[in-house]
Amino acid sequence: MANSLEEIMQRRLKDYLQSSGTISGYVEDFENLFTELEASGYSYSIRHSRQGVGIKFHSKKLDKAPEIKDFGSPFQALKTTYYRCSFGYYDNSQKDEQSDHPGSKKRRFHIKDTKKMGCDAWLTVKCVRVYDDFSISKMSSMKSLAREKLKEALQSSSPPTGHLRFYIAASIDHSHPQSLSELNMRIHPTLHKEIEKIVKSGVTSTREIQFHLKRFIDNMFGEDSVPNATNRHFILPNL
Ligand SMILES: [Zn+2]
């Protein structure tokens, strides 16, 4: 049985905190966490990212970005990456259409129909480089001075290396179908697009969508070379 998101986060995150539907904390090895999440059916895709600026001692909680509380060491904000659940694919396209065609009846139906497939779950990672050698306790000085010293050192011929930390904020709840989650099944992007096309054309019954997809896959490979049913990228979603 797959581990729950909450259980994984609680076990892996330092300074683990949970409040109003959001999990937060940090890890030193994000790759490892991400791999375990994927293996347990929590797969995320990057929505967008932002470069960080400057040397800081703390960072405010901002929209879906994690808060970094002052822990006495200066850090460089490197990059903030915003992820969404990979099953939230439809959700994003709905929003675009909603703003583009607010009055269209057909599209409104499309929005309603795909809502149950889209998962709103999100995860944000703020990657920072921490310089413990320049902590205010080690420098026995004010923050502003520690910051200046670090800036100077970073521009020197042998800059300090520091170490990485990944601050994380994530929503606890996933609303994507459990059966998909348990199988850790990922649908090939081409099928994603095709499903969207089918639904947009007005087809809403899941049986009919599956029929269209089967035909689409047959056409794609030619009947003799259709991927084996165990190739999960091409297993038809059990809608
Ligand atoms: Zn999800």
PDB file of C-alpha atoms and ligand atoms in Angstrom:
ATOM      1  CA  MET A   1       0.000   0.000   0.000  1.00  0.00           C
ATOM      2  CA  ALA A   2       1.297   3.404  -0.972  1.00  0.00           C
ATOM      3  CA  ASN A   3       2.270   5.857   1.709  1.00  0.00           C
ATOM      4  CA  SER A   4       0.117   8.911   2.156  1.00  0.00           C
ATOM      5  CA  LEU A   5       1.477  12.313   1.232  1.00  0.00           C
ATOM      6  CA  GLU A   6       1.155  13.397   4.838  1.00  0.00           C
ATOM      7  CA  GLU A   7       3.111  10.414   6.115  1.00  0.00           C
ATOM      8  CA  ILE A   8       5.934  10.933   3.597  1.00  0.00           C
ATOM      9  CA  MET A   9       6.217  14.646   4.326  1.00  0.00           C
ATOM     10  CA  GLN A  10       6.085  14.166   8.074  1.00  0.00           C
ATOM     11  CA  ARG A  11       8.882  11.607   7.915  1.00  0.00           C
ATOM     12  CA  ARG A  12      11.116  13.552   5.529  1.00  0.00           C
ATOM     13  CA  LEU A  13      10.644  17.255   6.244  1.00  0.00           C
ATOM     14  CA  LYS A  14      12.579  19.040   8.921  1.00  0.00           C
ATOM     15  CA  ASP A  15      10.594  21.689  10.812  1.00  0.00           C
ATOM     16  CA  TYR A  16       7.485  19.847   9.614  1.00  0.00           C
ATOM     17  CA  LEU A  17       4.367  21.906  10.100  1.00  0.00           C
ATOM     18  CA  GLN A  18       0.801  21.436   9.077  1.00  0.00           C
ATOM     19  CA  SER A  19      -1.802  24.156   9.134  1.00  0.00           C
ATOM     20  CA  SER A  20      -4.992  24.962   7.252  1.00  0.00           C
ATOM     21  CA  GLY A  21      -4.497  22.299   4.591  1.00  0.00           C
ATOM     22  CA  THR A  22      -0.863  23.152   3.903  1.00  0.00           C
ATOM     23  CA  ILE A  23       2.249  21.155   4.739  1.00  0.00           C
ATOM     24  CA  SER A  24       5.581  22.906   5.147  1.00  0.00           C
ATOM     25  CA  GLY A  25       9.181  22.208   6.108  1.00  0.00           C
ATOM     26  CA  TYR A  26      12.515  21.680   4.387  1.00  0.00           C
ATOM     27  CA  VAL A  27      14.804  18.951   3.087  1.00  0.00           C
ATOM     28  CA  GLU A  28      18.438  18.893   2.080  1.00  0.00           C
ATOM     29  CA  ASP A  29      17.844  16.467  -0.760  1.00  0.00           C
ATOM     30  CA  PHE A  30      14.814  17.322  -2.834  1.00  0.00           C
ATOM     31  CA  GLU A  31      15.526  14.741  -5.545  1.00  0.00           C
ATOM     32  CA  ASN A  32      15.052  11.950  -3.024  1.00  0.00           C
ATOM     33  CA  LEU A  33      11.771  13.315  -1.720  1.00  0.00           C
ATOM     34  CA  PHE A  34      10.444  13.872  -5.217  1.00  0.00           C
ATOM     35  CA  THR A  35      11.282  10.288  -6.181  1.00  0.00           C
ATOM     36  CA  GLU A  36       9.452   8.876  -3.181  1.00  0.00           C
ATOM     37  CA  LEU A  37       6.427  11.070  -3.865  1.00  0.00           C
ATOM     38  CA  GLU A  38       6.278   9.880  -7.466  1.00  0.00           C
ATOM     39  CA  ALA A  39       6.653   6.252  -6.437  1.00  0.00           C
ATOM     40  CA  SER A  40       3.715   6.689  -4.071  1.00  0.00           C
ATOM     41  CA  GLY A  41       1.454   8.143  -6.739  1.00  0.00           C
ATOM     42  CA  TYR A  42       2.034  11.845  -6.073  1.00  0.00           C
ATOM     43  CA  SER A  43       3.398  13.075  -9.320  1.00  0.00           C
ATOM     44  CA  TYR A  44       3.951  16.778  -9.939  1.00  0.00           C
ATOM     45  CA  SER A  45       4.680  18.857 -13.020  1.00  0.00           C
ATOM     46  CA  ILE A  46       6.371  22.247 -13.116  1.00  0.00           C
ATOM     47  CA  ARG A  47       4.032  25.155 -13.789  1.00  0.00           C
ATOM     48  CA  HIS A  48       6.532  27.964 -13.575  1.00  0.00           C
ATOM     49  CA  SER A  49       9.608  29.073 -11.685  1.00  0.00           C
ATOM     50  CA  ARG A  50      11.188  32.261 -10.515  1.00  0.00           C
ATOM     51  CA  GLN A  51      14.822  33.197  -9.890  1.00  0.00           C
ATOM     52  CA  GLY A  52      15.614  34.373  -6.393  1.00  0.00           C
ATOM     53  CA  VAL A  53      17.444  37.569  -5.519  1.00  0.00           C
ATOM     54  CA  GLY A  54      19.776  38.697  -2.770  1.00  0.00           C
ATOM     55  CA  ILE A  55      21.047  37.496   0.569  1.00  0.00           C
ATOM     56  CA  LYS A  56      18.433  37.090   3.276  1.00  0.00           C
ATOM     57  CA  PHE A  57      17.855  35.826   6.789  1.00  0.00           C
ATOM     58  CA  HIS A  58      14.197  35.064   6.321  1.00  0.00           C
ATOM     59  CA  SER A  59      11.611  35.006   3.591  1.00  0.00           C
ATOM     60  CA  LYS A  60       7.919  35.808   3.924  1.00  0.00           C
ATOM     61  CA  LYS A  61       5.164  33.386   3.092  1.00  0.00           C
ATOM     62  CA  LEU A  62       3.923  34.520  -0.284  1.00  0.00           C
ATOM     63  CA  ASP A  63       0.882  33.054  -1.986  1.00  0.00           C
ATOM     64  CA  LYS A  64       1.954  29.424  -2.384  1.00  0.00           C
ATOM     65  CA  ALA A  65       5.622  29.998  -1.632  1.00  0.00           C
ATOM     66  CA  PRO A  66       6.933  28.658   1.675  1.00  0.00           C
ATOM     67  CA  GLU A  67       7.954  30.897   4.524  1.00  0.00           C
ATOM     68  CA  ILE A  68      11.565  30.738   5.653  1.00  0.00           C
ATOM     69  CA  LYS A  69      11.911  31.648   9.293  1.00  0.00           C
ATOM     70  CA  ASP A  70      15.067  33.263  10.592  1.00  0.00           C
ATOM     71  CA  PHE A  71      17.437  30.518  11.771  1.00  0.00           C
ATOM     72  CA  GLY A  72      20.472  32.749  12.271  1.00  0.00           C
ATOM     73  CA  SER A  73      22.342  31.994   9.026  1.00  0.00           C
ATOM     74  CA  PRO A  74      22.199  34.062   5.869  1.00  0.00           C
ATOM     75  CA  PHE A  75      21.086  32.382   2.673  1.00  0.00           C
ATOM     76  CA  GLN A  76      20.967  33.125  -1.017  1.00  0.00           C
ATOM     77  CA  ALA A  77      17.554  32.643  -2.598  1.00  0.00           C
ATOM     78  CA  LEU A  78      18.269  30.657  -5.769  1.00  0.00           C
ATOM     79  CA  LYS A  79      15.003  29.600  -7.319  1.00  0.00           C
ATOM     80  CA  THR A  80      11.346  29.058  -6.498  1.00  0.00           C
ATOM     81  CA  THR A  81       9.590  26.346  -8.487  1.00  0.00           C
ATOM     82  CA  TYR A  82       5.829  25.993  -8.566  1.00  0.00           C
ATOM     83  CA  TYR A  83       4.501  22.487  -9.188  1.00  0.00           C
ATOM     84  CA  ARG A  84       0.992  21.208  -9.741  1.00  0.00           C
ATOM     85  CA  CYS A  85      -0.298  17.678  -9.455  1.00  0.00           C
ATOM     86  CA  SER A  86       0.259  15.985 -12.822  1.00  0.00           C
ATOM     87  CA  PHE A  87      -3.417  15.046 -12.775  1.00  0.00           C
ATOM     88  CA  GLY A  88      -4.308  18.712 -12.601  1.00  0.00           C
ATOM     89  CA  TYR A  89      -3.685  19.029 -16.321  1.00  0.00           C
ATOM     90  CA  TYR A  90      -7.256  19.815 -17.241  1.00  0.00           C
ATOM     91  CA  ASP A  91      -7.698  22.296 -14.504  1.00  0.00           C
ATOM     92  CA  ASN A  92      -5.289  24.752 -16.048  1.00  0.00           C
ATOM     93  CA  SER A  93      -6.815  24.655 -19.512  1.00  0.00           C
ATOM     94  CA  GLN A  94     -10.243  25.284 -18.014  1.00  0.00           C
ATOM     95  CA  LYS A  95      -9.122  28.553 -16.551  1.00  0.00           C
ATOM     96  CA  ASP A  96      -7.729  29.804 -19.827  1.00  0.00           C
ATOM     97  CA  GLU A  97     -10.931  29.008 -21.616  1.00  0.00           C
ATOM     98  CA  GLN A  98     -13.061  30.451 -18.917  1.00  0.00           C
ATOM     99  CA  SER A  99     -11.456  33.848 -19.350  1.00  0.00           C
ATOM    100  CA  ASP A 100     -11.353  33.639 -23.127  1.00  0.00           C
ATOM    101  CA  HIS A 101     -14.924  32.551 -23.678  1.00  0.00           C
ATOM    102  CA  PRO A 102     -16.996  33.470 -20.667  1.00  0.00           C
ATOM    103  CA  GLY A 103     -20.322  33.220 -22.454  1.00  0.00           C
ATOM    104  CA  SER A 104     -20.021  29.971 -24.360  1.00  0.00           C
ATOM    105  CA  LYS A 105     -22.505  27.346 -23.238  1.00  0.00           C
ATOM    106  CA  LYS A 106     -20.605  24.413 -24.639  1.00  0.00           C
ATOM    107  CA  ARG A 107     -17.383  25.392 -22.947  1.00  0.00           C
ATOM    108  CA  ARG A 108     -19.141  25.890 -19.675  1.00  0.00           C
ATOM    109  CA  PHE A 109     -20.290  22.318 -19.910  1.00  0.00           C
ATOM    110  CA  HIS A 110     -16.751  21.253 -20.711  1.00  0.00           C
ATOM    111  CA  ILE A 111     -15.514  23.020 -17.608  1.00  0.00           C
ATOM    112  CA  LYS A 112     -18.069  21.314 -15.408  1.00  0.00           C
ATOM    113  CA  ASP A 113     -17.407  17.937 -16.961  1.00  0.00           C
ATOM    114  CA  THR A 114     -13.630  17.943 -16.586  1.00  0.00           C
ATOM    115  CA  LYS A 115     -13.636  19.389 -13.108  1.00  0.00           C
ATOM    116  CA  LYS A 116     -13.722  15.969 -11.489  1.00  0.00           C
ATOM    117  CA  MET A 117     -10.587  14.878 -13.372  1.00  0.00           C
ATOM    118  CA  GLY A 118      -8.488  17.904 -12.533  1.00  0.00           C
ATOM    119  CA  CYS A 119      -6.610  17.818  -9.245  1.00  0.00           C
ATOM    120  CA  ASP A 120      -5.890  21.144  -7.545  1.00  0.00           C
ATOM    121  CA  ALA A 121      -2.996  19.875  -5.462  1.00  0.00           C
ATOM    122  CA  TRP A 122       0.128  22.013  -5.564  1.00  0.00           C
ATOM    123  CA  LEU A 123       3.688  21.984  -4.265  1.00  0.00           C
ATOM    124  CA  THR A 124       6.205  24.807  -4.164  1.00  0.00           C
ATOM    125  CA  VAL A 125       9.940  24.453  -3.634  1.00  0.00           C
ATOM    126  CA  LYS A 126      12.186  27.296  -2.687  1.00  0.00           C
ATOM    127  CA  CYS A 127      15.822  26.378  -3.190  1.00  0.00           C
ATOM    128  CA  VAL A 128      18.320  28.385  -1.121  1.00  0.00           C
ATOM    129  CA  ARG A 129      22.037  28.185  -0.426  1.00  0.00           C
ATOM    130  CA  VAL A 130      22.786  28.471   3.270  1.00  0.00           C
ATOM    131  CA  TYR A 131      26.043  29.895   4.656  1.00  0.00           C
ATOM    132  CA  ASP A 132      26.385  28.671   8.236  1.00  0.00           C
ATOM    133  CA  ASP A 133      29.905  30.103   8.530  1.00  0.00           C
ATOM    134  CA  PHE A 134      28.346  33.553   8.329  1.00  0.00           C
ATOM    135  CA  SER A 135      25.657  32.995  10.953  1.00  0.00           C
ATOM    136  CA  ILE A 136      25.176  35.878  13.350  1.00  0.00           C
ATOM    137  CA  SER A 137      26.333  33.725  16.272  1.00  0.00           C
ATOM    138  CA  LYS A 138      29.591  32.816  14.518  1.00  0.00           C
ATOM    139  CA  MET A 139      30.151  36.352  13.326  1.00  0.00           C
ATOM    140  CA  SER A 140      28.984  37.744  16.685  1.00  0.00           C
ATOM    141  CA  SER A 141      27.667  40.692  14.777  1.00  0.00           C
ATOM    142  CA  MET A 142      24.573  42.310  13.364  1.00  0.00           C
ATOM    143  CA  LYS A 143      22.761  40.822  10.418  1.00  0.00           C
ATOM    144  CA  SER A 144      23.660  43.709   8.162  1.00  0.00           C
ATOM    145  CA  LEU A 145      27.349  43.172   8.846  1.00  0.00           C
ATOM    146  CA  ALA A 146      27.114  39.405   8.364  1.00  0.00           C
ATOM    147  CA  ARG A 147      25.385  40.041   5.052  1.00  0.00           C
ATOM    148  CA  GLU A 148      28.115  42.450   3.930  1.00  0.00           C
ATOM    149  CA  LYS A 149      30.841  40.005   4.932  1.00  0.00           C
ATOM    150  CA  LEU A 150      29.149  37.225   3.000  1.00  0.00           C
ATOM    151  CA  LYS A 151      28.720  39.429  -0.075  1.00  0.00           C
ATOM    152  CA  GLU A 152      32.405  40.270   0.046  1.00  0.00           C
ATOM    153  CA  ALA A 153      33.382  36.629   0.486  1.00  0.00           C
ATOM    154  CA  LEU A 154      31.198  35.567  -2.420  1.00  0.00           C
ATOM    155  CA  GLN A 155      33.076  37.936  -4.691  1.00  0.00           C
ATOM    156  CA  SER A 156      36.482  36.790  -3.505  1.00  0.00           C
ATOM    157  CA  SER A 157      38.681  34.325  -5.380  1.00  0.00           C
ATOM    158  CA  SER A 158      37.660  31.460  -3.100  1.00  0.00           C
ATOM    159  CA  PRO A 159      33.975  31.993  -2.356  1.00  0.00           C
ATOM    160  CA  PRO A 160      32.283  29.926   0.379  1.00  0.00           C
ATOM    161  CA  THR A 161      30.307  26.978  -0.933  1.00  0.00           C
ATOM    162  CA  GLY A 162      27.511  26.813   1.627  1.00  0.00           C
ATOM    163  CA  HIS A 163      24.929  24.053   1.323  1.00  0.00           C
ATOM    164  CA  LEU A 164      21.538  23.702  -0.302  1.00  0.00           C
ATOM    165  CA  ARG A 165      18.191  23.615   1.406  1.00  0.00           C
ATOM    166  CA  PHE A 166      14.834  23.081  -0.216  1.00  0.00           C
ATOM    167  CA  TYR A 167      11.934  24.728   1.552  1.00  0.00           C
ATOM    168  CA  ILE A 168       8.637  23.188   0.700  1.00  0.00           C
ATOM    169  CA  ALA A 169       4.990  24.149   0.938  1.00  0.00           C
ATOM    170  CA  ALA A 170       2.347  21.786  -0.379  1.00  0.00           C
ATOM    171  CA  SER A 171      -1.359  21.196  -0.183  1.00  0.00           C
ATOM    172  CA  ILE A 172      -2.270  18.022   1.722  1.00  0.00           C
ATOM    173  CA  ASP A 173      -5.260  17.030  -0.329  1.00  0.00           C
ATOM    174  CA  HIS A 174      -5.206  15.458  -3.750  1.00  0.00           C
ATOM    175  CA  SER A 175      -8.524  15.101  -5.493  1.00  0.00           C
ATOM    176  CA  HIS A 176      -7.359  12.987  -8.401  1.00  0.00           C
ATOM    177  CA  PRO A 177      -8.908   9.513  -8.611  1.00  0.00           C
ATOM    178  CA  GLN A 178      -7.340   7.120  -6.143  1.00  0.00           C
ATOM    179  CA  SER A 179      -7.189   4.280  -8.647  1.00  0.00           C
ATOM    180  CA  LEU A 180      -4.826   6.345 -10.805  1.00  0.00           C
ATOM    181  CA  SER A 181      -2.826   7.359  -7.800  1.00  0.00           C
ATOM    182  CA  GLU A 182      -2.375   3.819  -6.551  1.00  0.00           C
ATOM    183  CA  LEU A 183      -1.188   2.584  -9.899  1.00  0.00           C
ATOM    184  CA  ASN A 184       1.112   5.563 -10.241  1.00  0.00           C
ATOM    185  CA  MET A 185      -0.167   5.762 -13.752  1.00  0.00           C
ATOM    186  CA  ARG A 186       0.881   8.531 -16.001  1.00  0.00           C
ATOM    187  CA  ILE A 187      -0.921   9.169 -19.219  1.00  0.00           C
ATOM    188  CA  HIS A 188       1.154   9.995 -22.238  1.00  0.00           C
ATOM    189  CA  PRO A 189       0.902  13.731 -23.134  1.00  0.00           C
ATOM    190  CA  THR A 190      -0.358  12.824 -26.604  1.00  0.00           C
ATOM    191  CA  LEU A 191      -3.291  11.017 -25.019  1.00  0.00           C
ATOM    192  CA  HIS A 192      -3.859  13.952 -22.693  1.00  0.00           C
ATOM    193  CA  LYS A 193      -4.244  16.195 -25.717  1.00  0.00           C
ATOM    194  CA  GLU A 194      -6.475  13.718 -27.499  1.00  0.00           C
ATOM    195  CA  ILE A 195      -8.790  13.334 -24.489  1.00  0.00           C
ATOM    196  CA  GLU A 196      -9.092  17.088 -24.319  1.00  0.00           C
ATOM    197  CA  LYS A 197      -9.898  17.234 -28.022  1.00  0.00           C
ATOM    198  CA  ILE A 198     -12.568  14.556 -27.680  1.00  0.00           C
ATOM    199  CA  VAL A 199     -14.206  16.265 -24.731  1.00  0.00           C
ATOM    200  CA  LYS A 200     -14.100  19.617 -26.494  1.00  0.00           C
ATOM    201  CA  SER A 201     -15.878  18.097 -29.481  1.00  0.00           C
ATOM    202  CA  GLY A 202     -18.798  17.448 -27.156  1.00  0.00           C
ATOM    203  CA  VAL A 203     -18.283  13.774 -26.241  1.00  0.00           C
ATOM    204  CA  THR A 204     -18.835  13.343 -22.530  1.00  0.00           C
ATOM    205  CA  SER A 205     -19.574   9.673 -21.890  1.00  0.00           C
ATOM    206  CA  THR A 206     -16.515   7.880 -20.535  1.00  0.00           C
ATOM    207  CA  ARG A 207     -17.331   4.768 -22.568  1.00  0.00           C
ATOM    208  CA  GLU A 208     -17.328   6.794 -25.743  1.00  0.00           C
ATOM    209  CA  ILE A 209     -14.094   8.552 -24.796  1.00  0.00           C
ATOM    210  CA  GLN A 210     -12.403   5.189 -24.220  1.00  0.00           C
ATOM    211  CA  PHE A 211     -13.657   3.955 -27.568  1.00  0.00           C
ATOM    212  CA  HIS A 212     -12.206   7.044 -29.310  1.00  0.00           C
ATOM    213  CA  LEU A 213      -8.905   6.617 -27.500  1.00  0.00           C
ATOM    214  CA  LYS A 214      -8.585   2.960 -28.427  1.00  0.00           C
ATOM    215  CA  ARG A 215      -9.095   3.857 -32.068  1.00  0.00           C
ATOM    216  CA  PHE A 216      -6.644   6.743 -31.738  1.00  0.00           C
ATOM    217  CA  ILE A 217      -3.942   4.442 -30.360  1.00  0.00           C
ATOM    218  CA  ASP A 218      -4.565   1.846 -33.074  1.00  0.00           C
ATOM    219  CA  ASN A 219      -4.124   4.534 -35.714  1.00  0.00           C
ATOM    220  CA  MET A 220      -1.057   5.861 -34.019  1.00  0.00           C
ATOM    221  CA  PHE A 221       0.861   2.578 -34.069  1.00  0.00           C
ATOM    222  CA  GLY A 222      -0.828   0.498 -36.696  1.00  0.00           C
ATOM    223  CA  GLU A 223      -2.776  -2.459 -35.382  1.00  0.00           C
ATOM    224  CA  ASP A 224       0.153  -4.866 -35.222  1.00  0.00           C
ATOM    225  CA  SER A 225       2.402  -2.744 -33.077  1.00  0.00           C
ATOM    226  CA  VAL A 226       0.013  -1.398 -30.467  1.00  0.00           C
ATOM    227  CA  PRO A 227       1.883  -1.163 -27.160  1.00  0.00           C
ATOM    228  CA  ASN A 228       1.499  -3.997 -24.741  1.00  0.00           C
ATOM    229  CA  ALA A 229      -1.204  -3.456 -22.116  1.00  0.00           C
ATOM    230  CA  THR A 230       1.481  -3.399 -19.453  1.00  0.00           C
ATOM    231  CA  ASN A 231       3.017  -0.262 -20.925  1.00  0.00           C
ATOM    232  CA  ARG A 232       1.389   2.051 -18.470  1.00  0.00           C
ATOM    233  CA  HIS A 233       1.918   5.177 -20.509  1.00  0.00           C
ATOM    234  CA  PHE A 234      -0.651   3.819 -22.891  1.00  0.00           C
ATOM    235  CA  ILE A 235      -3.049   2.087 -20.556  1.00  0.00           C
ATOM    236  CA  LEU A 236      -6.385   3.741 -21.070  1.00  0.00           C
ATOM    237  CA  PRO A 237      -7.482   5.732 -18.078  1.00  0.00           C
ATOM    238  CA  ASN A 238     -10.213   4.068 -16.096  1.00  0.00           C
ATOM    239  CA  LEU A 239     -12.391   7.150 -16.010  1.00  0.00           C
TER     240      LEU A 239
HETATM  241 ZN    ZN B   1      -3.443  15.115  -7.379  1.00  0.00          ZN
END
